[in-house]
PDB file of C-alpha atoms and ligand atoms in Angstrom:
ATOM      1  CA  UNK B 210    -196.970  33.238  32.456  1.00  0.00           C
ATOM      2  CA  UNK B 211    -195.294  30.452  30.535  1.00  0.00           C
ATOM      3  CA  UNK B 212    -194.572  32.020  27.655  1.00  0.00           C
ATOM      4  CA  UNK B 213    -191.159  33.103  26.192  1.00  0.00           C
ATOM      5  CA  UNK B 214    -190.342  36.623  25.094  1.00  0.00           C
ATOM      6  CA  UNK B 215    -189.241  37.594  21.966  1.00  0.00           C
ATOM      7  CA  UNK B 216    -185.760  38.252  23.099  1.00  0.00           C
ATOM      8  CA  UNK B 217    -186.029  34.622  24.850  1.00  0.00           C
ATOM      9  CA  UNK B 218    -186.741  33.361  21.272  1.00  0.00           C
ATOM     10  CA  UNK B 219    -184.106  35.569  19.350  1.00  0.00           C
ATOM     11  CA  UNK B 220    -181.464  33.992  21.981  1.00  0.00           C
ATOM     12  CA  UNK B 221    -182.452  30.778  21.826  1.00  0.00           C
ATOM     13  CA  UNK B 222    -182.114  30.733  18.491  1.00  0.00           C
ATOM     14  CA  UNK B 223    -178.829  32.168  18.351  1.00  0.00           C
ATOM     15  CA  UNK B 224    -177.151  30.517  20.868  1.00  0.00           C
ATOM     16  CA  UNK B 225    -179.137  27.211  21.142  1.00  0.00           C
ATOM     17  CA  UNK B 226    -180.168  27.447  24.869  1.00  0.00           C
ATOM     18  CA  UNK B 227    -182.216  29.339  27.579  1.00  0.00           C
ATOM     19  CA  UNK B 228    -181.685  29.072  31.115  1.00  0.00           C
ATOM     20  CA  UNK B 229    -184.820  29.044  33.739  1.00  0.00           C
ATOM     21  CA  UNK B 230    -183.288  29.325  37.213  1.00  0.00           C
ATOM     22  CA  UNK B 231    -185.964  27.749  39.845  1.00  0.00           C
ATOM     23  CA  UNK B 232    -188.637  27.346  37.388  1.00  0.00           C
ATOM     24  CA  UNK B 233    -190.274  23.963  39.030  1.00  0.00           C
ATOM     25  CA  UNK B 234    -192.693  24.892  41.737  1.00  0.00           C
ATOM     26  CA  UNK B 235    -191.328  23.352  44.981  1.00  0.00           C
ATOM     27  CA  UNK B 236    -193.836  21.340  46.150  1.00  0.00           C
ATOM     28  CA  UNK B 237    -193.431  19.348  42.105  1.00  0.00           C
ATOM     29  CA  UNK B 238    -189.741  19.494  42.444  1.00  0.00           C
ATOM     30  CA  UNK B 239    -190.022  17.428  45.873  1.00  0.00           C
ATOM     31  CA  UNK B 240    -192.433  14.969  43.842  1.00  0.00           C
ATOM     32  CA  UNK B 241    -190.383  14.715  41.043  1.00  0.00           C
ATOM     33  CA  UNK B 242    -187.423  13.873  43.528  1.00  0.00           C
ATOM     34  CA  UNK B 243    -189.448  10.943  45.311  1.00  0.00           C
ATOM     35  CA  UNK B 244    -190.099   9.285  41.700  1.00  0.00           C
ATOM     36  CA  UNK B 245    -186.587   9.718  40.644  1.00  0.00           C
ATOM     37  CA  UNK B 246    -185.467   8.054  43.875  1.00  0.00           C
ATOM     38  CA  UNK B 247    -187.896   5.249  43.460  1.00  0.00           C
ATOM     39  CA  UNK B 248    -186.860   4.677  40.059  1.00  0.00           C
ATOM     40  CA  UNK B 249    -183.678   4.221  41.743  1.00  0.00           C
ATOM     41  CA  UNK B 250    -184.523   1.689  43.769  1.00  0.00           C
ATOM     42  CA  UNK B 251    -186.453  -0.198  41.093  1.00  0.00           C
ATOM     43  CA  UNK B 252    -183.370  -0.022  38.539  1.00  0.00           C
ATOM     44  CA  UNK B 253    -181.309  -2.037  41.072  1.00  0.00           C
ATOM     45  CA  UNK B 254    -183.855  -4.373  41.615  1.00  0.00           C
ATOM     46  CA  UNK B 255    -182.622  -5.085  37.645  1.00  0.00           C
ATOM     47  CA  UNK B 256    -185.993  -3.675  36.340  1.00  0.00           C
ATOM     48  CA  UNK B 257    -186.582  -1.100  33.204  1.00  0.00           C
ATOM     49  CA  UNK B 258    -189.229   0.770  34.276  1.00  0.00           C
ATOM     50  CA  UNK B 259    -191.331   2.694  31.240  1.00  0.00           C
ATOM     51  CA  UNK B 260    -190.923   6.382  33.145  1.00  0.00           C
ATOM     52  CA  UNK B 261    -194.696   6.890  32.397  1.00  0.00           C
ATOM     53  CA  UNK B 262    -195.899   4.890  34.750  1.00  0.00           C
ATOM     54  CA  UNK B 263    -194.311   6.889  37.910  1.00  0.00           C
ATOM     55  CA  UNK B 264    -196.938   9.325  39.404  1.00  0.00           C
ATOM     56  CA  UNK B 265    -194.976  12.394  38.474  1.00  0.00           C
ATOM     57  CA  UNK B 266    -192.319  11.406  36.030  1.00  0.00           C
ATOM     58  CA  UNK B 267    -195.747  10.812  33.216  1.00  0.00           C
ATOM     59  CA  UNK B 268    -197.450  14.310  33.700  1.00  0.00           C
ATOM     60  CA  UNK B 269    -194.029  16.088  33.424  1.00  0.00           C
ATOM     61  CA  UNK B 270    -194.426  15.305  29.838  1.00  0.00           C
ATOM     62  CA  UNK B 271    -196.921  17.429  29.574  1.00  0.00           C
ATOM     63  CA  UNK B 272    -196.209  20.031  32.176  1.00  0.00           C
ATOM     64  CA  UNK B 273    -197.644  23.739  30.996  1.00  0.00           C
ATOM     65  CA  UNK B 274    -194.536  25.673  32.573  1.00  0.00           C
ATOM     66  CA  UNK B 275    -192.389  23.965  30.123  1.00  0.00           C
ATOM     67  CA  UNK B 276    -194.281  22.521  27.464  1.00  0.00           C
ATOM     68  CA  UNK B 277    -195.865  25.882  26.867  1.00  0.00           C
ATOM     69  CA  UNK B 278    -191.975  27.408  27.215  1.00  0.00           C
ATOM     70  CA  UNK B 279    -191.215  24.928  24.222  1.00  0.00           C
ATOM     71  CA  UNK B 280    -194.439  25.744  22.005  1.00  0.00           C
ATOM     72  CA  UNK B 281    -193.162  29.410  21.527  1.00  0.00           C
ATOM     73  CA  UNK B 282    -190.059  27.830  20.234  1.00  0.00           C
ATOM     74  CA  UNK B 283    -191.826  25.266  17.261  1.00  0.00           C
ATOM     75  CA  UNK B 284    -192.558  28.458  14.753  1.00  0.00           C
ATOM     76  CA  UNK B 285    -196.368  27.951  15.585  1.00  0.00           C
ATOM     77  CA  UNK B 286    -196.283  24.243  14.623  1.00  0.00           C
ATOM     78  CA  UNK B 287    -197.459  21.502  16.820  1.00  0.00           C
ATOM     79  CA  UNK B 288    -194.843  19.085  18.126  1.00  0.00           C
ATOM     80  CA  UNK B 289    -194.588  15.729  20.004  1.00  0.00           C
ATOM     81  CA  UNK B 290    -192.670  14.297  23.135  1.00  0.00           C
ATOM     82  CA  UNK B 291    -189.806  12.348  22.207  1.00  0.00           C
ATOM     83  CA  UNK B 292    -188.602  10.825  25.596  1.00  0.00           C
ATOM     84  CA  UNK B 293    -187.809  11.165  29.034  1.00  0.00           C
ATOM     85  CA  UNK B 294    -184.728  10.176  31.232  1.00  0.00           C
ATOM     86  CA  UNK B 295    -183.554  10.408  34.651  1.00  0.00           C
ATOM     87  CA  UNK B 296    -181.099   9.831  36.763  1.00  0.00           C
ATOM     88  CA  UNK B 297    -179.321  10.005  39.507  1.00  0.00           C
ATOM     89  CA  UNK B 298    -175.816  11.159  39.732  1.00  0.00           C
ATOM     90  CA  UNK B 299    -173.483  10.572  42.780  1.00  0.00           C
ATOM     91  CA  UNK B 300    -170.045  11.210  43.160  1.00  0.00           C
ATOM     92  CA  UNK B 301    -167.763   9.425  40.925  1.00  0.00           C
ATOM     93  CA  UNK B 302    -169.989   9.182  38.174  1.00  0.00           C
ATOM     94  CA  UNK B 303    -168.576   9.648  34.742  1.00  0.00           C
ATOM     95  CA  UNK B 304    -169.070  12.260  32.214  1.00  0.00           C
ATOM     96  CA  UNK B 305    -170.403  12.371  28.841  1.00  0.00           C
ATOM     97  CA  UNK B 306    -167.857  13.466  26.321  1.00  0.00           C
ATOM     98  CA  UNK B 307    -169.097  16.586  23.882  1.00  0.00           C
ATOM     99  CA  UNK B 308    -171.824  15.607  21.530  1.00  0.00           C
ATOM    100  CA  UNK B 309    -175.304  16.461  20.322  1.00  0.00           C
ATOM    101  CA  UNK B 310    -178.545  14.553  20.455  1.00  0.00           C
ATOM    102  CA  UNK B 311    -179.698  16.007  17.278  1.00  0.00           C
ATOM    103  CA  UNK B 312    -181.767  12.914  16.030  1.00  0.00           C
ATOM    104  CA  UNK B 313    -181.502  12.762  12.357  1.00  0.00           C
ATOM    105  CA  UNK B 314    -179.665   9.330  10.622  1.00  0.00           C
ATOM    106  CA  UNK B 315    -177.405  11.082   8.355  1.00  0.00           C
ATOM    107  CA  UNK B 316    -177.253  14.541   9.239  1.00  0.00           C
ATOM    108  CA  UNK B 317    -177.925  17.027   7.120  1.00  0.00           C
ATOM    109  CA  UNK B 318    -179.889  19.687   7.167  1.00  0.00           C
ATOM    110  CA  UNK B 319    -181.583  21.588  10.655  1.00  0.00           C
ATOM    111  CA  UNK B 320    -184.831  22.717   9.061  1.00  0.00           C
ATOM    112  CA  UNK B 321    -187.330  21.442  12.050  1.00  0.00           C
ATOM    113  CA  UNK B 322    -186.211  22.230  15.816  1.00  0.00           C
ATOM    114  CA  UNK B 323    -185.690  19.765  18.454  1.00  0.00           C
ATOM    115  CA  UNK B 324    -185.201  20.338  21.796  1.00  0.00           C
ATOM    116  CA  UNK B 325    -184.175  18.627  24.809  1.00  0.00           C
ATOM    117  CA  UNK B 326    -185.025  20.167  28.454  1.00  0.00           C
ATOM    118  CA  UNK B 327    -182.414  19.689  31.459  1.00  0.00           C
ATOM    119  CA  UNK B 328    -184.120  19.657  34.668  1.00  0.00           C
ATOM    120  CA  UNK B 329    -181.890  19.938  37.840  1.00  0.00           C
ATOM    121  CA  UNK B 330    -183.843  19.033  40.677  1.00  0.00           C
ATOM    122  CA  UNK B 331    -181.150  20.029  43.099  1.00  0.00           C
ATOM    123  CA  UNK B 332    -179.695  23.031  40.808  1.00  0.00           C
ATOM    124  CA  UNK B 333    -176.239  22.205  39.956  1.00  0.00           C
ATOM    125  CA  UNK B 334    -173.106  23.115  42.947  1.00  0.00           C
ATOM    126  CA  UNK B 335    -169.852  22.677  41.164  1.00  0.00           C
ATOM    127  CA  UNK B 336    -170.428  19.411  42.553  1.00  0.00           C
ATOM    128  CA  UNK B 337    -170.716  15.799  40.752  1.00  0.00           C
ATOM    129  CA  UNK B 338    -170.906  17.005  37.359  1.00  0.00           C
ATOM    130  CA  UNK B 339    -171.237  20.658  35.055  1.00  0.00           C
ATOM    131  CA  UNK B 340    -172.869  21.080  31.760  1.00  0.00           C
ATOM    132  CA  UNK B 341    -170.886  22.681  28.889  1.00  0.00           C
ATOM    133  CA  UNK B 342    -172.240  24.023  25.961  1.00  0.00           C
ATOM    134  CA  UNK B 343    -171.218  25.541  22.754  1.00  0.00           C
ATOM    135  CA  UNK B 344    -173.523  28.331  21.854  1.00  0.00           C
ATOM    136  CA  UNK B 345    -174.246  28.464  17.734  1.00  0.00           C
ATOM    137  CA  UNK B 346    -173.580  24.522  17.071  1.00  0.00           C
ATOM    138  CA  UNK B 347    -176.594  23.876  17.017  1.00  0.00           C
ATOM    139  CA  UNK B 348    -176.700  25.498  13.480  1.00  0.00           C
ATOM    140  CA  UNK B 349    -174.028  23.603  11.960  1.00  0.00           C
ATOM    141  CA  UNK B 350    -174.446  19.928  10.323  1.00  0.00           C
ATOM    142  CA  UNK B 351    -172.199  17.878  11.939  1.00  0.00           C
ATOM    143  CA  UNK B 352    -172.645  14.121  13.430  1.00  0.00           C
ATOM    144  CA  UNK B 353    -173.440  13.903  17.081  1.00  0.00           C
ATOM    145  CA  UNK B 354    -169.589  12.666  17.742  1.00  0.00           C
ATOM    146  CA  UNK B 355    -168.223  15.546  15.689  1.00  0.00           C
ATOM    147  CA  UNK B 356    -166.253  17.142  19.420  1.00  0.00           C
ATOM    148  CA  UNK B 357    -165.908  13.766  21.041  1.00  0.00           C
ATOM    149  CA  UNK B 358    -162.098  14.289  20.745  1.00  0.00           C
ATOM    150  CA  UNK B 359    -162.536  16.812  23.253  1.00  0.00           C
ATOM    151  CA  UNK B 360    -163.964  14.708  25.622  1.00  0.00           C
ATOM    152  CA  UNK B 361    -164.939  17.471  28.640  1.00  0.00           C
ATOM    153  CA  UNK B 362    -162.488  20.270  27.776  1.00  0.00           C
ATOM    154  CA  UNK B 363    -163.453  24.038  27.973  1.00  0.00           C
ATOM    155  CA  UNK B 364    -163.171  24.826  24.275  1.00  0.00           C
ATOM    156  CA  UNK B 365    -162.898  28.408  22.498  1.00  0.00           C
ATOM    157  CA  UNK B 366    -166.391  30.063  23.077  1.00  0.00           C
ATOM    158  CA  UNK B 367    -167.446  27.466  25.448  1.00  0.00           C
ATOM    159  CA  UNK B 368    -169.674  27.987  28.785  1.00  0.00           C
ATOM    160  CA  UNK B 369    -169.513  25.971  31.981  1.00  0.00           C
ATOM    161  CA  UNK B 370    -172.869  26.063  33.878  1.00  0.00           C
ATOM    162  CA  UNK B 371    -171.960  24.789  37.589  1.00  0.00           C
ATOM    163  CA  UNK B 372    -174.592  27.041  39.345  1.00  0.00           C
ATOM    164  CA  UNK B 373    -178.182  26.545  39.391  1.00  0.00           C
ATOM    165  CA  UNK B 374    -181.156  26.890  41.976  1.00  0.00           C
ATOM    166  CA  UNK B 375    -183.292  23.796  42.776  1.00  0.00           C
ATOM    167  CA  UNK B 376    -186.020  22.975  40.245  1.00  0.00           C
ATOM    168  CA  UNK B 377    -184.097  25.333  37.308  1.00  0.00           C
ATOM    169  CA  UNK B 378    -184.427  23.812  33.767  1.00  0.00           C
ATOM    170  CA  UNK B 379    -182.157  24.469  30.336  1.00  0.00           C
ATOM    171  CA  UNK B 380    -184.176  24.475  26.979  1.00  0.00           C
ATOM    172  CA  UNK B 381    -181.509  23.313  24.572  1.00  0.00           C
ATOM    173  CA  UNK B 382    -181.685  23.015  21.036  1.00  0.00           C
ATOM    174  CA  UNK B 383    -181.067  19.434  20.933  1.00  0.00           C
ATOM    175  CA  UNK B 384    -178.176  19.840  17.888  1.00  0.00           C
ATOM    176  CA  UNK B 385    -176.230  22.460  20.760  1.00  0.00           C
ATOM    177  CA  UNK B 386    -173.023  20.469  20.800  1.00  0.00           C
ATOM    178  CA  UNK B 387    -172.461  19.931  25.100  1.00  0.00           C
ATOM    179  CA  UNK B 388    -170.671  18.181  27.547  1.00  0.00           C
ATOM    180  CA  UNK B 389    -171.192  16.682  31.166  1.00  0.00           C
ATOM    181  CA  UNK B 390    -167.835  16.931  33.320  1.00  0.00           C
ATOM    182  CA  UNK B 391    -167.022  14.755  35.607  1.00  0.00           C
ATOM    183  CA  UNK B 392    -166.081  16.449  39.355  1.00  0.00           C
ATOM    184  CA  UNK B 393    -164.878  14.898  42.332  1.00  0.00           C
ATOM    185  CA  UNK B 394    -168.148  15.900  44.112  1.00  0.00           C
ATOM    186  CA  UNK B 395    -168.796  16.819  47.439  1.00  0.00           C
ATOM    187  CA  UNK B 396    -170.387  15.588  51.150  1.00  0.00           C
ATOM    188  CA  UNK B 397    -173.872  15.292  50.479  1.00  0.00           C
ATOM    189  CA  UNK B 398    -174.753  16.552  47.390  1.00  0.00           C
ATOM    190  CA  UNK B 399    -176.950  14.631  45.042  1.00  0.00           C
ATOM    191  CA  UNK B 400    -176.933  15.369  41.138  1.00  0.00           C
ATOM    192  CA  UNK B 401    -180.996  14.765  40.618  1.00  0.00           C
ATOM    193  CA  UNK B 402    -181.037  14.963  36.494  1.00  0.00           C
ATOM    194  CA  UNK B 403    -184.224  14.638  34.519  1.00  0.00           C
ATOM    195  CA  UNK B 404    -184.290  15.390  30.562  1.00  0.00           C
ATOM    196  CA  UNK B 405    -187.347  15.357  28.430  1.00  0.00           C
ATOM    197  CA  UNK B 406    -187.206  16.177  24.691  1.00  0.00           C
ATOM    198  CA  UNK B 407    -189.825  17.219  22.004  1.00  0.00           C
ATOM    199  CA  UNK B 408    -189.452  17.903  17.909  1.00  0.00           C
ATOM    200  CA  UNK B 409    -191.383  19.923  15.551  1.00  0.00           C
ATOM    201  CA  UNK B 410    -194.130  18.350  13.840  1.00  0.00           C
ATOM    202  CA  UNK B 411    -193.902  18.201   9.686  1.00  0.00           C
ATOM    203  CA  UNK B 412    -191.464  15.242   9.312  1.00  0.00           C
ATOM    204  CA  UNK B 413    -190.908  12.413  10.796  1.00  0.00           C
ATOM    205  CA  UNK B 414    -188.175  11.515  13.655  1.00  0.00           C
ATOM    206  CA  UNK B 415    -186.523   8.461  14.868  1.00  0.00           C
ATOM    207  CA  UNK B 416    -188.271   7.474  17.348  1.00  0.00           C
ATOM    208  CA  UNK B 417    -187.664   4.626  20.273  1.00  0.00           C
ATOM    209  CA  UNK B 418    -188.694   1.066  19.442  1.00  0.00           C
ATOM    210  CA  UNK B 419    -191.474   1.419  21.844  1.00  0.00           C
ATOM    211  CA  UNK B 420    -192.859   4.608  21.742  1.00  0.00           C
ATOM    212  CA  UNK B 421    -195.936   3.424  20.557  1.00  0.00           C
ATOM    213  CA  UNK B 422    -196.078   1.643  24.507  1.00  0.00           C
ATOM    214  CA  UNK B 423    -195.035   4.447  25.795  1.00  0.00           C
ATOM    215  CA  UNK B 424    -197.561   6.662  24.343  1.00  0.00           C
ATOM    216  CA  UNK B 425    -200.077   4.521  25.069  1.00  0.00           C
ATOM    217  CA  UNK B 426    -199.576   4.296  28.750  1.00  0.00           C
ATOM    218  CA  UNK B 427    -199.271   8.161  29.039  1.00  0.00           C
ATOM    219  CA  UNK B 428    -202.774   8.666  27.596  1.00  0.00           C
ATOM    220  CA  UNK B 429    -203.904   5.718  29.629  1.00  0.00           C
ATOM    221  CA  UNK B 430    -202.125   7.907  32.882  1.00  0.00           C
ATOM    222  CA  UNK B 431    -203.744  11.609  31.501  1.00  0.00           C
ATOM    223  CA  UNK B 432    -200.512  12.997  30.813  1.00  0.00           C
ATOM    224  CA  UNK B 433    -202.798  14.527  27.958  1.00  0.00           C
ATOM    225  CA  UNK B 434    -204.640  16.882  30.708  1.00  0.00           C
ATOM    226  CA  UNK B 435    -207.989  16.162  29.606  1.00  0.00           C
ATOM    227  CA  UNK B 436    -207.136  15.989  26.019  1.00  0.00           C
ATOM    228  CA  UNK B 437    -205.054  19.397  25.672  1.00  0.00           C
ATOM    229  CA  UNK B 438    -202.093  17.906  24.952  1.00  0.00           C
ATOM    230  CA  UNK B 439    -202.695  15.020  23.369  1.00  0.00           C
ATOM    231  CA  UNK B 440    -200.561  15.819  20.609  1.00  0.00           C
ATOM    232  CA  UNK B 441    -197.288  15.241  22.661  1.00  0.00           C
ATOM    233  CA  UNK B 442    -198.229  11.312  22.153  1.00  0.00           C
ATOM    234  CA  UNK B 443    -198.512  10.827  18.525  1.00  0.00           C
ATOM    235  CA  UNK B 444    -196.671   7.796  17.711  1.00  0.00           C
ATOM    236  CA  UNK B 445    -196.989   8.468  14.277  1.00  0.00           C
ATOM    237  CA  UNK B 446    -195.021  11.624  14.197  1.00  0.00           C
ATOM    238  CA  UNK B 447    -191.929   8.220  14.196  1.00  0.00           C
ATOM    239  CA  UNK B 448    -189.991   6.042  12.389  1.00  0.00           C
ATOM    240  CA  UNK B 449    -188.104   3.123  13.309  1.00  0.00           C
ATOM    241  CA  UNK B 450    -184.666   4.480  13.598  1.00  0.00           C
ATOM    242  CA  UNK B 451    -183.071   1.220  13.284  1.00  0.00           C
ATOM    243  CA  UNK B 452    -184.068  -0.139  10.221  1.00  0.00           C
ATOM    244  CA  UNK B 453    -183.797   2.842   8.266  1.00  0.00           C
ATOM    245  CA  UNK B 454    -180.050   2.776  10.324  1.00  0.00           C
ATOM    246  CA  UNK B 455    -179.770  -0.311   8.407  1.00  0.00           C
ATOM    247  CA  UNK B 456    -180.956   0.597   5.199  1.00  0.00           C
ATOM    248  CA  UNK B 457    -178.933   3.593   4.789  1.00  0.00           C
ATOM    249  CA  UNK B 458    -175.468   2.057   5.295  1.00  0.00           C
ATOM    250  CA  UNK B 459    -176.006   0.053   2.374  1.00  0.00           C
ATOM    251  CA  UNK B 460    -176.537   2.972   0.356  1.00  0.00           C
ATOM    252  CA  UNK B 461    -174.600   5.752   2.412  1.00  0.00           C
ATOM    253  CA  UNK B 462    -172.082   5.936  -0.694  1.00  0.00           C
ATOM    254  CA  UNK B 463    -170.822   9.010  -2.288  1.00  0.00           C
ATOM    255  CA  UNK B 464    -173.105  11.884  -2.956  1.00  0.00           C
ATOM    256  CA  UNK B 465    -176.457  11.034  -1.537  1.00  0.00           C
ATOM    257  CA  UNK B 466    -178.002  13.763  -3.990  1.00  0.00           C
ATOM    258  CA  UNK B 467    -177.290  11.533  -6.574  1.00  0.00           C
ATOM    259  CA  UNK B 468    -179.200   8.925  -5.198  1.00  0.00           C
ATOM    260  CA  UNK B 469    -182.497  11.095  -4.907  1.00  0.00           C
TER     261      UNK B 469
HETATM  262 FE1  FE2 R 635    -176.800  14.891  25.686  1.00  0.00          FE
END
């Protein structure tokens, strides 16, 4: 079953997260590992890889266990893939100081859900680097930097999750203000992090300069399954983020309700 209960959904909204411990079938988790180490190898080579075109990295896009998982959070509405990342994080990486990905140039309003998924290949040890969250944010307007002065701090209400099984994934609301801190790390442990994200159809959302590439090359790979979910690679579910950027500092003055 990859569907969410309604207590899953009534959390979720609440708090702006759900937790899957071991959700990725082994055998894909060991996959998914190979491609992220290969991407590895191919960054320092000095190349930027579109993450499509690896043999696993592409079809996670679209994989049922948690693009089905996401569907029961969209209200019924379809909804696209925004992007996937991975990486690989050793000891002595950095953090990333408290912030949301929330995309939405300015920010004001929450009315369609994105979400981002955390995959940890590995799980997560205590080792190399925790997640913090702050459950609720996600429901307040703020700009992604609005906790950056806390750079990795625990914070009143805040969790620390620094214990996960291999192949768990976090659904989180992608407006859930969180944190990666920085740990010494350990002997051997690897941090293996992968994060795909997805938003609500019924407006449009700033999209990557080449997502249209992108999308083309996973319908090209059949990250669609046959067709199924195609909708994940609608490029015109986009805008270009950067020119509206543009356009909106010159008018980004006052009251914007005037300006409507
Ligand atoms: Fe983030």
């Amino acid at each position: 079953m990859n569907h969410l209960t309604l207590d899953d959904i009534d959390c979720f909204s609440q708090e702006g997260y759900l937790i899957f411990e071991g959700l990725l079938d082994h055998d894909l988790n060991e996959r998914l590992k190979a491609d992220v180490d290969q991407l590895m190898v191919d960054r320092q080579k000095g190349e930027r890889p579109i993450l499509m075109t690896y043999p696993e990295l592409g079809p996670l896009t679209s994989e049922p266990s948690v693009v089905d998982r996401v569907a029961d959070l969209m209200d019924r509405q379809k909804f696209t893939h925004h992007h996937i990342h991975a990486s690989l994080h050793l000891p002595g990486e950095g953090g990333a100081q408290w912030h949301h990905d929330y995309v939405q140039p300015p920010q004001t309003n929450r009315s369609h859900v994105m979400v981002h998924v955390f995959m940890y290949l590995d799980g997560l040890n205590g080792e190399v680097g925790d997640l913090l969250v702050m459950p609720g944010t996600h429901k307040k307007v703020m700009n992604n930097d609005a906790f950056r002065q806390f750079q990795f701090k625990d914070l009143p209400g805040s969790r620390t999750v620094d214990n996960l099984a291999s192949g768990s994934i976090i659904i989180v609301h992608s407006a859930l203000q969180h944190a990666r801190r920085p740990k010494s790390g350990g002997s051997v442990y690897k941090r293996y992090f992968i994060d795909t994200s997805y938003c609500q159809a019924g407006i449009l959302w700033g999209g990557y300069p080449n997502i249209e590439e992108i999308n083309r090359v996973a319908l090209e790979r059949g990250c669609d399954r046959h067709g199924k979910y195609a909708f994940l690679y609608d490029t015109s579910q986009f805008f270009d983020r950067l020119s509206h950027t543009q356009r909106l500092k010159a008018v980004n003055k006052g009251s914007l309700a005037l300006q409507l």
